[in-house]
Short mmCIF file of C-alpha atoms and ligand atoms in Angstrom, two decimals:
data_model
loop_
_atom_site.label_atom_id
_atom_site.label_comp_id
_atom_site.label_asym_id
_atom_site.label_seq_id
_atom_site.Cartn_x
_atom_site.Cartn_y
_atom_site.Cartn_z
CA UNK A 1 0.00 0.00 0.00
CA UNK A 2 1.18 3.62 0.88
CA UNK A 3 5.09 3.63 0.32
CA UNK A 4 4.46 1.14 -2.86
CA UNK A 5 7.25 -1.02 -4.21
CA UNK A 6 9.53 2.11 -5.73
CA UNK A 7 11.35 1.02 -8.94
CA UNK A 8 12.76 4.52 -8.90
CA UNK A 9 16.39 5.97 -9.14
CA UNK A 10 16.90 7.76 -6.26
CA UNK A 11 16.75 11.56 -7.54
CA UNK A 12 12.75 10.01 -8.57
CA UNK A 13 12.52 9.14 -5.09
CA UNK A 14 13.07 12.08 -3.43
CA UNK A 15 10.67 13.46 -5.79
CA UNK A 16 8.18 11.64 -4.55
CA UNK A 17 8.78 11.56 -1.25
CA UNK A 18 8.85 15.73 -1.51
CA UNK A 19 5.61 15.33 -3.24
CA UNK A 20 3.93 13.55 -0.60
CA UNK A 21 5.17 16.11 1.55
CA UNK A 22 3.02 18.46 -0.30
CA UNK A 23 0.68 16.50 0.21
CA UNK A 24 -0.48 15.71 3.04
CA UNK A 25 1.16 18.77 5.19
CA UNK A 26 -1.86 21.08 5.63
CA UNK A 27 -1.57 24.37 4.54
CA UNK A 28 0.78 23.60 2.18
CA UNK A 29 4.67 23.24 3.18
CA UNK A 30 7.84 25.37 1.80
CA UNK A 31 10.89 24.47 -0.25
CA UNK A 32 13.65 24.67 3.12
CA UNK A 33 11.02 22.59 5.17
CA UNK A 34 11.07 19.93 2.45
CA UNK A 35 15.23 20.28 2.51
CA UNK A 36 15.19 20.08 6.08
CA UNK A 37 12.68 17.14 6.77
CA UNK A 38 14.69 15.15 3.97
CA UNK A 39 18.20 15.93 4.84
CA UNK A 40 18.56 17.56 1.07
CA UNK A 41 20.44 20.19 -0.10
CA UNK A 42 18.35 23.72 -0.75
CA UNK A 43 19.46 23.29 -4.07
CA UNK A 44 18.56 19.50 -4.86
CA UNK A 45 15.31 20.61 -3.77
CA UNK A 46 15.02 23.43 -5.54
CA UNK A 47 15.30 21.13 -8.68
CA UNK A 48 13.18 18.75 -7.79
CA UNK A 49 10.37 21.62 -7.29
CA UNK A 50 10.86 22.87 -10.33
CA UNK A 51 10.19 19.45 -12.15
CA UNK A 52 7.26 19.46 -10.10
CA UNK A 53 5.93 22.73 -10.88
CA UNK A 54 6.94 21.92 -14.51
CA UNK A 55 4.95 19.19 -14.53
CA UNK A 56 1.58 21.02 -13.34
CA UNK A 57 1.21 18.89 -10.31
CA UNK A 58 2.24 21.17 -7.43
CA UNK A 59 1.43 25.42 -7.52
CA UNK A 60 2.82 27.52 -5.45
CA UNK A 61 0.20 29.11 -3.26
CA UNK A 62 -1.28 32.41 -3.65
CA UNK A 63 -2.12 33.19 -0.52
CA UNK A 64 -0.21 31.57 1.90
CA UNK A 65 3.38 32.52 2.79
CA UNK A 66 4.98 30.62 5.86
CA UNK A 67 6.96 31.93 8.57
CA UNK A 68 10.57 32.29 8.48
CA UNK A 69 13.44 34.25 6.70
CA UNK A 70 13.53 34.71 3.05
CA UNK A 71 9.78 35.08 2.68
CA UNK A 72 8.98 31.24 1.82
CA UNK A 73 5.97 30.22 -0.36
CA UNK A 74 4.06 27.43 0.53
CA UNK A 75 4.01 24.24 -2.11
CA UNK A 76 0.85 22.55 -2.87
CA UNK A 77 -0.73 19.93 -4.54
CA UNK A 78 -2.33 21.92 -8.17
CA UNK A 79 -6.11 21.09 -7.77
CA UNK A 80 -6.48 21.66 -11.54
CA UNK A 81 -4.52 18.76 -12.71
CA UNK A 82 -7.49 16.24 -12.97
CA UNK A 83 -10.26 14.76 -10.80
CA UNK A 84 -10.30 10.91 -8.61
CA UNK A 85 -12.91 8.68 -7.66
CA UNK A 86 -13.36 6.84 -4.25
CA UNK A 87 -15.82 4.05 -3.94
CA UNK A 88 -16.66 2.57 -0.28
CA UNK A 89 -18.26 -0.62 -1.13
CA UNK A 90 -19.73 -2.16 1.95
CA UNK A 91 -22.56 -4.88 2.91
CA UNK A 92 -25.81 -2.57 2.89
CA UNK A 93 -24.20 0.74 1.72
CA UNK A 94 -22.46 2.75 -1.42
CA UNK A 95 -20.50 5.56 -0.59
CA UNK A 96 -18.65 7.49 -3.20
CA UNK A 97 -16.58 10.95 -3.85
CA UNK A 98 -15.89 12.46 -6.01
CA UNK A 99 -12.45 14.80 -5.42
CA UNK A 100 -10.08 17.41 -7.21
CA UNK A 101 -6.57 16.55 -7.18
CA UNK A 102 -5.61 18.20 -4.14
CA UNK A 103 -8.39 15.18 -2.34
CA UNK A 104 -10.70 18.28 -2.01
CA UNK A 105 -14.25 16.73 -2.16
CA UNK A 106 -16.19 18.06 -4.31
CA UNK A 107 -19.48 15.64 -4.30
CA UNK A 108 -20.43 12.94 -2.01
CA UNK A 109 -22.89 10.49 -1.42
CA UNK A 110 -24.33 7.46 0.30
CA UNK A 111 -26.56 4.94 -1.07
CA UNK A 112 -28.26 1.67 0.18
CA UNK A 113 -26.65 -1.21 -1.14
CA UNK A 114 -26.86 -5.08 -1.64
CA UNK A 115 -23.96 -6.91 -1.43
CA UNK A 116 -25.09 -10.28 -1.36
CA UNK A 117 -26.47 -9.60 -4.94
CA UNK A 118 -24.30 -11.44 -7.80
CA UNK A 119 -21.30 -9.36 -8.26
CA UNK A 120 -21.86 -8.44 -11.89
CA UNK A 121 -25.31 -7.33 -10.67
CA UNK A 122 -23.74 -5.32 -7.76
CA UNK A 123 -20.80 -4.04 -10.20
CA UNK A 124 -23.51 -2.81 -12.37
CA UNK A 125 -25.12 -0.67 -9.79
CA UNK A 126 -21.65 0.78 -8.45
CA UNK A 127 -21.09 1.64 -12.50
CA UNK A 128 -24.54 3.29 -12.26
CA UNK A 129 -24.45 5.33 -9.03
CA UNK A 130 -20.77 6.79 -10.68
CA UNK A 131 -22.42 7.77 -13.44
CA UNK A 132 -25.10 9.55 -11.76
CA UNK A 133 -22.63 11.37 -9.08
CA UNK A 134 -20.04 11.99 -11.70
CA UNK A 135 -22.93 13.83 -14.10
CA UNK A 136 -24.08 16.23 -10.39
CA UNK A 137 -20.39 17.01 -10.31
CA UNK A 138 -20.00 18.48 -14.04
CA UNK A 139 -17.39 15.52 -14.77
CA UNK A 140 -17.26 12.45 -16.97
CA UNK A 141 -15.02 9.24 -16.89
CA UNK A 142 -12.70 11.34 -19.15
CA UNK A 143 -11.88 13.96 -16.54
CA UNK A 144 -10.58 11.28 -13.81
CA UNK A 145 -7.51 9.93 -13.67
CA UNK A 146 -8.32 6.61 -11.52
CA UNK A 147 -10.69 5.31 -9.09
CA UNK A 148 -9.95 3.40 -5.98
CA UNK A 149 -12.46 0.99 -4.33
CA UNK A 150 -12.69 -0.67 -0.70
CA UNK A 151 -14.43 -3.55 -0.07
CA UNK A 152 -15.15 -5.22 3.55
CA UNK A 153 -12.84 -8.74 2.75
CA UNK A 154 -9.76 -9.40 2.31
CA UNK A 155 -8.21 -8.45 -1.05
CA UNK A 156 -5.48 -10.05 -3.20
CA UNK A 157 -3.96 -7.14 -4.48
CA UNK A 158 -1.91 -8.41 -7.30
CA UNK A 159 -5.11 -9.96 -8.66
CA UNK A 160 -7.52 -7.44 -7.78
CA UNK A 161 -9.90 -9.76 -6.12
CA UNK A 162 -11.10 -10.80 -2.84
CA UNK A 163 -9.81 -14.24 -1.38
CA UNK A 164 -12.55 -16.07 0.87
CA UNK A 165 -14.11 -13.05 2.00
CA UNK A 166 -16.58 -14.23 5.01
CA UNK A 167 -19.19 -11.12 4.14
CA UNK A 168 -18.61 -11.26 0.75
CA UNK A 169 -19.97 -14.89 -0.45
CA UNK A 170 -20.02 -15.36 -4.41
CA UNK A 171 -17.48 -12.69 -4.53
CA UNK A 172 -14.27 -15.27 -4.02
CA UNK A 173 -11.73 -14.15 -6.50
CA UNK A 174 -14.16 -12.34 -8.70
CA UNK A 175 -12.09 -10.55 -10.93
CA UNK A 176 -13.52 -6.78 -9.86
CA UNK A 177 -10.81 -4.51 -10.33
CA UNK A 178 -10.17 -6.17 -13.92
CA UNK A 179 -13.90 -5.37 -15.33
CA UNK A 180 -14.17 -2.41 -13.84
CA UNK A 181 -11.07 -1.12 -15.29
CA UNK A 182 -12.23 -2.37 -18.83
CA UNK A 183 -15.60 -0.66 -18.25
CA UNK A 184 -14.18 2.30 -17.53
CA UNK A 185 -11.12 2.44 -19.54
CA UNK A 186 -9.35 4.44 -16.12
CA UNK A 187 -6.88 2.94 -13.96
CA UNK A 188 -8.74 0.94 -10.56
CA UNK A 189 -6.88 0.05 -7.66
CA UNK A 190 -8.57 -2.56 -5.06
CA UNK A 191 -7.74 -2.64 -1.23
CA UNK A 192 -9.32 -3.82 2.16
CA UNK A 193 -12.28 -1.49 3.50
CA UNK A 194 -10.39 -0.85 7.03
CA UNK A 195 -6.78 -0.11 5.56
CA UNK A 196 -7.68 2.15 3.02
CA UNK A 197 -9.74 3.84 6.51
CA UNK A 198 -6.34 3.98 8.52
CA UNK A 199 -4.99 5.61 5.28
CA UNK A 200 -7.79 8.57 4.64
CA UNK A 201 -7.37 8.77 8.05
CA UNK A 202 -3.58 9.13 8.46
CA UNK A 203 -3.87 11.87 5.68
CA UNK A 204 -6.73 13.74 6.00
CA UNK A 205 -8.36 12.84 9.24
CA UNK A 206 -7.74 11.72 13.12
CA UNK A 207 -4.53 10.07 12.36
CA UNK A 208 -2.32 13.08 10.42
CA UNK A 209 1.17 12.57 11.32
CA UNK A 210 0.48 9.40 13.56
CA UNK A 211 2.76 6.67 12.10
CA UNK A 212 1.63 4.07 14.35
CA UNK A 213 -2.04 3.83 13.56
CA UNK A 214 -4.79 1.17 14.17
CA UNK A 215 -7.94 1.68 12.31
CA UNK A 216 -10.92 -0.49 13.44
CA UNK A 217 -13.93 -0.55 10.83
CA UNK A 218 -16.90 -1.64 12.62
CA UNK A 219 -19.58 -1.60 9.73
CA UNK A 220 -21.63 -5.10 9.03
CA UNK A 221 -18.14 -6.65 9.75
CA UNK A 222 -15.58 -5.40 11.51
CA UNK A 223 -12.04 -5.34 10.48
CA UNK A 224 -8.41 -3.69 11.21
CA UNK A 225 -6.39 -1.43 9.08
CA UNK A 226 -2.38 -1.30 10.38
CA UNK A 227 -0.28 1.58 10.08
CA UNK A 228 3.25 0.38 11.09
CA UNK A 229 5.63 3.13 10.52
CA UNK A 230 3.90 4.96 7.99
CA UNK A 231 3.51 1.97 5.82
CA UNK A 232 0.09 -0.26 5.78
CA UNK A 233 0.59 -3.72 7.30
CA UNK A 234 -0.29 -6.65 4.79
CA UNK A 235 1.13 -9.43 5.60
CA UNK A 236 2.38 -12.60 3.78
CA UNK A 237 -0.69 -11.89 0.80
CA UNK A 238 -2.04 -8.42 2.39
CA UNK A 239 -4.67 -10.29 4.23
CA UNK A 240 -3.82 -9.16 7.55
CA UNK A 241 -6.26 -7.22 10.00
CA UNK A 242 -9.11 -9.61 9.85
CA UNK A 243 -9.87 -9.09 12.95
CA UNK A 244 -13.40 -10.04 13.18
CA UNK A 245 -12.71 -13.35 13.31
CA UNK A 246 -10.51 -13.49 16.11
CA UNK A 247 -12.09 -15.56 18.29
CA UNK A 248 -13.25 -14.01 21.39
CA UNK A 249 -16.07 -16.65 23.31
CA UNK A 250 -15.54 -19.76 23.34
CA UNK A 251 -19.44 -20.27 23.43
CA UNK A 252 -20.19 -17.52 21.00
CA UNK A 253 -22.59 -17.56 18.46
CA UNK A 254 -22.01 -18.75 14.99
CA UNK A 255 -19.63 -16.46 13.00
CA UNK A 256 -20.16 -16.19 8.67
CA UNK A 257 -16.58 -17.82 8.15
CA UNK A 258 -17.66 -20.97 9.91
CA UNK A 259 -16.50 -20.37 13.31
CA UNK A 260 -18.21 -19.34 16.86
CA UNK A 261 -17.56 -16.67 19.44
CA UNK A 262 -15.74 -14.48 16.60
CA UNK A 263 -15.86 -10.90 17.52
CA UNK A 264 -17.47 -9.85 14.33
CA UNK A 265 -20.26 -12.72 15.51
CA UNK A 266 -20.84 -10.60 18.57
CA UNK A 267 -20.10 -7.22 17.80
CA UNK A 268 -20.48 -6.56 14.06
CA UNK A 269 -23.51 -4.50 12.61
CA UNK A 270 -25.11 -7.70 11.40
CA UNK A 271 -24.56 -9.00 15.24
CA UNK A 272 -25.93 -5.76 16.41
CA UNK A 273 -29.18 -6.05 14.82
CA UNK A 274 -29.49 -10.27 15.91
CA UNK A 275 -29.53 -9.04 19.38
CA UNK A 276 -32.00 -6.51 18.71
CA UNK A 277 -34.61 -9.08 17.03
CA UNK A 278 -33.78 -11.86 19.39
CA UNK A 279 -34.44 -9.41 22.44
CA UNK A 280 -37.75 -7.90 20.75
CA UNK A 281 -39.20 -11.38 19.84
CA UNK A 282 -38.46 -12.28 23.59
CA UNK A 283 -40.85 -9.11 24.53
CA UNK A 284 -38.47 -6.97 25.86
CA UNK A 285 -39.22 -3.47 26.30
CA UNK A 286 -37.59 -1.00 24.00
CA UNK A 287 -38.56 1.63 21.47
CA UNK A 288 -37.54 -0.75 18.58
CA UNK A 289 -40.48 -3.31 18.97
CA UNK A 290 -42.69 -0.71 16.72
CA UNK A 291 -40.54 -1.75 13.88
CA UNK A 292 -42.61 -4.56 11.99
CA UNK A 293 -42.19 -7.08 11.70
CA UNK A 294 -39.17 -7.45 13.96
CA UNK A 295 -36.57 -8.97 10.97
CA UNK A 296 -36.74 -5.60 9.72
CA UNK A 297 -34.83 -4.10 12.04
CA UNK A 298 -31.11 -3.37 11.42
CA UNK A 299 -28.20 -2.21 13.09
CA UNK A 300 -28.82 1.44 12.12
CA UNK A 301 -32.29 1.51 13.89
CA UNK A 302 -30.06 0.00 17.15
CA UNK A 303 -27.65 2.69 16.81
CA UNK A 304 -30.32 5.53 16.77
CA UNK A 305 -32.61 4.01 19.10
CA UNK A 306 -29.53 3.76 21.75
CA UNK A 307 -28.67 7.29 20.70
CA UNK A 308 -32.54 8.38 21.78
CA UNK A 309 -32.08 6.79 25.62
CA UNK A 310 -33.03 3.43 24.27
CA UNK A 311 -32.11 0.99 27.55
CA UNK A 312 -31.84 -2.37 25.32
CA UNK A 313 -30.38 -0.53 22.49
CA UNK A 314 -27.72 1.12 24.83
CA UNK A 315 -26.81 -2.18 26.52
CA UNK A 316 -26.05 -3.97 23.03
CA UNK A 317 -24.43 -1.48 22.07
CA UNK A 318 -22.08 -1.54 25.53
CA UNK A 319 -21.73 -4.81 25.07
CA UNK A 320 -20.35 -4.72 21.30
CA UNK A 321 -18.15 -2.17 22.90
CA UNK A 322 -16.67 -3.97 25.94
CA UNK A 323 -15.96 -7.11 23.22
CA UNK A 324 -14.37 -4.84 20.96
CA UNK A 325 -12.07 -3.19 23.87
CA UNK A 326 -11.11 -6.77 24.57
CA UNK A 327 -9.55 -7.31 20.71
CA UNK A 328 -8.11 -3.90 20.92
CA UNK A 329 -6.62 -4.44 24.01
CA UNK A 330 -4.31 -7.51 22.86
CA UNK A 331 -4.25 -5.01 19.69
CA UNK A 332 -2.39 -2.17 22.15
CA UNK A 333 -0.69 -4.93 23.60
CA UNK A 334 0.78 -6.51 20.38
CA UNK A 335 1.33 -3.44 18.50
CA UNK A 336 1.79 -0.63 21.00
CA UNK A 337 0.25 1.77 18.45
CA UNK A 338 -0.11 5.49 19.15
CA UNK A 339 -3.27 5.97 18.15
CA UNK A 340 -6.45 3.51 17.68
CA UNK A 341 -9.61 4.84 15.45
CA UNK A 342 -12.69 3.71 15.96
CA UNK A 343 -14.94 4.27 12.43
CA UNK A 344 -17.54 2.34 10.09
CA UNK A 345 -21.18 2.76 10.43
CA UNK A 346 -21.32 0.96 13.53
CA UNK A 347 -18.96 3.67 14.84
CA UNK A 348 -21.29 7.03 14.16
CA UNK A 349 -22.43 6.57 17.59
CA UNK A 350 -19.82 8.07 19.23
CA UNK A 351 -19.19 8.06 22.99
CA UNK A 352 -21.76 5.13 23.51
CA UNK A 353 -19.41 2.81 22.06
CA UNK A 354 -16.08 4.18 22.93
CA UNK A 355 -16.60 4.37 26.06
CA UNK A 356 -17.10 0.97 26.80
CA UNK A 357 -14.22 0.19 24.72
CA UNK A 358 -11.90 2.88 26.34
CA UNK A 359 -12.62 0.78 29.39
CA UNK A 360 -12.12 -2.79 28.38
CA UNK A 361 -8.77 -1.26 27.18
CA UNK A 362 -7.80 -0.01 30.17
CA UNK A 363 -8.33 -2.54 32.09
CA UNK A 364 -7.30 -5.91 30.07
CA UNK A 365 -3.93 -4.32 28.44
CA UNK A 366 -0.70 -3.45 29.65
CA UNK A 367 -1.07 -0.22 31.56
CA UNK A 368 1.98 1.38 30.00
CA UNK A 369 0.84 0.53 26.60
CA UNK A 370 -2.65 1.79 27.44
CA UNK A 371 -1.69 5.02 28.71
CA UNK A 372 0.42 5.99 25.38
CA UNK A 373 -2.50 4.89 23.07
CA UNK A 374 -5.24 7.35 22.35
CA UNK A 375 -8.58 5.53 21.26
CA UNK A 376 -10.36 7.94 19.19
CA UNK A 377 -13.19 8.35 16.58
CA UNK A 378 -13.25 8.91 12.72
CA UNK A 379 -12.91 12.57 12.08
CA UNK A 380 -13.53 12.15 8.44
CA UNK A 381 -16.95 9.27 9.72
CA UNK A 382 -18.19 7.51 7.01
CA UNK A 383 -15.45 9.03 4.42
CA UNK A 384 -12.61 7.68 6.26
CA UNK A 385 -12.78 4.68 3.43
CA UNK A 386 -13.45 6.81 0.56
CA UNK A 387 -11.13 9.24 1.08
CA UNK A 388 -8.49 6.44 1.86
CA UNK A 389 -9.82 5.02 -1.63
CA UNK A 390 -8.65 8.03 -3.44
CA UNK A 391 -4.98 8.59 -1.75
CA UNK A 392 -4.65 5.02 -2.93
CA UNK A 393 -5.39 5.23 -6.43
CA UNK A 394 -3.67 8.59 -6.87
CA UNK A 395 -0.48 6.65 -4.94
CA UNK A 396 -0.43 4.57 -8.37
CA UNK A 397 -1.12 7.94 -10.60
CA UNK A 398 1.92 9.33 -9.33
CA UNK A 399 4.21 6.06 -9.45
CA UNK A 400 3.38 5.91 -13.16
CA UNK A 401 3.36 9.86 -13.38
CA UNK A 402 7.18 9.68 -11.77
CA UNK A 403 8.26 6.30 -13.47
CA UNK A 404 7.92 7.96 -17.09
CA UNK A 405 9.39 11.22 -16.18
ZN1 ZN B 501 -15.52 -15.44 12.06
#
């Protein structure tokens, strides 16, 4: 992911690196900060800017000079060079963006969504909804440059599929990055729902400048994006963060990837909203028994019931919570990562469900690891993935941008 496999000479290198600088500093960052954060030479990096600006990828800002001697102009990223898609594809939603190249969003939106569709069928509607939010934004398939795409399993990024995904049945190695690309004629890239979170939220959101980052994704599933020094944690085939099934009771309920007591089996959205109709059906008293009939009620309705002073909505929500604290706890433990963020749908409850799994932190891991780790929410919510989408698939722009020049 992030710092991709660089066939680059090393002049190209630092060109990219300054570019990422650019980046993701807000506000825009000047030529000696750039020397001085990469141990260059003034003059190396005045070359390298120049290519830059050459190029029509950075501008130097209008309005913004920094502090410091020698009146410095802030570098950034030139908004005008093209536009980039980002596509959140999860179990019962569609979330898309459409940004500028500087990631400004210019158009978002959220749809309902049915995964468990054939993918073709599902691929169809994605195709569709772009379309339609690509029109609202002035913008055709011409204007992008590439589109990322999440998906909640895990994906097999050299074939641009997803490999068993538990969530995801019919969708095992369904080639979706490969059609979409050929319907689209436009560079895709494919990644995990949850990393490409801990990314949009490492550049643009809770995370900035937090190189040890744990992202948790609790949507339908749930599921971990790793920031290890900078750099997005993959593994042996860039399947790693599956959290959700990590098993967490022993005499838990049956999971989707043939397990029991898996954390997603007790604390995912899906989970969320068993509870819910198991405890309505059983007569108990909550706010949520005038949905009808009962099966219709889904983790959203939870979530906004517990938000309302719900009682049983509140203590399945706490409960989701304290099981999640548990898995983040060996997470704090194993890791020792500055900073955990809590997003997905699940998530846009806020306090009611990290508070519950600020305390099941505190009190199951290691207290010195604890205290160093802030357990936060999304600041970018329900764009975390999106936004993540895009960084990704202008990361692989800018390789092929800085491998030709
Ligand atoms: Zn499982």
């Amino acid at each position: 992911m992030y710092t991709t496999s660089y066939k680059l000479n090393v002049r190209s290198l630092n060109k990219r690196t300054s570019l990422d600088l650019i980046r993701f500093t807000p506000g825009g960052i000047a030529r000696a900060e750039i020397a001085r954060r990469l141990g260059l030479t003034r003059s190396a990096v005045t070359v390298i800017v120049k290519d830059l600006l050459e190029n029509g990828l950075v501008r130097e800002a209008e309005n913004i000079t920094l502090s410091g001697g020698g009146r410095p102009v802030a570098l950034e990223i030139d908004p005008s060079r093209g536009y980039f898609a980002g596509v959140d594809i999860g179990v019962s939603h569609l979330g898309l963006l459409v940004t500028d190249f500087s990631s400004r969003v210019i158009l978002d939106q959220e749809l309902a969504f049915n995964l468990s569709v054939k993918p073709d069928q599902s691929l169809e509607f994605v195709h569709q909804s772009l379309v339609g939010i690509l029109e609202r934004s002035g913008l055709g398939f011409e204007d992008l440059h590439a589109v990322g795409i999440g998906v909640p399993g895990p994906v097999l990024e050299e074939a641009g599929a997803v490999s068993s995904p538990p969530i995801m049945p019919g969708w095992d190695l369904f080639p979706i990055r490969d059609t979409l690309e050929e319907r689209w004629r436009l560079m895709v890239t494919l990644n995990n729902d949850a990393e490409l979170g801990a990314l949009g939220e490492w550049a643009f959101g809770a995370g900035r400048g937090c190189s040890h980052l744990v992202y948790i994704k609790v949507g339908s599933g749930v599921g971990a994006g790793i920031l290890i020094d900078g750099v997005i944690y993959g593994g042996t085939l860039g399947l790693a963060g599956e959290i959700g099934h990590i098993p967490v009771r022993e005499d838990g309920p049956g999971c989707a990837c043939g397990n029991y007591g898996c954390l997603e089996a007790l604390a995912g959205g899906k989970a969320i909203a068993r509870q819910a109709r198991e405890a309505v059906m059983k007569g108990r008293r909550t706010h949520l028994s005038r949905i009808v009939p009962p099966e219709a009620i889904t983790a959203k309705d939870v979530v906004a019931a517990a938000r309302l002073g719900d009682i049983l909505a509140q203590e399945i929500v706490k409960e989701a919570g304290m099981y999640l604290g548990i898995v983040i706890a060996n997470l704090v433990n194993l890791l020792n990562p500055s900073m955990v963020v809590v997003g997905g749908g699940v998530a846009q409850m806020g306090d009611l469900l990290l508070q519950p799994i600020r305390q099941a932190v505190q009190e199951r891991s290691l207290k010195s690891a604890a205290k160093c780790t802030r357990i936060t929410a999304a600041v970018l919510e329900r764009r975390s993935t999106s936004l993540g989408a895009v960084v990704q698939a202008q990361n692989a722009v800018l390789d092929q941008i800085m491998e030709i020049a």
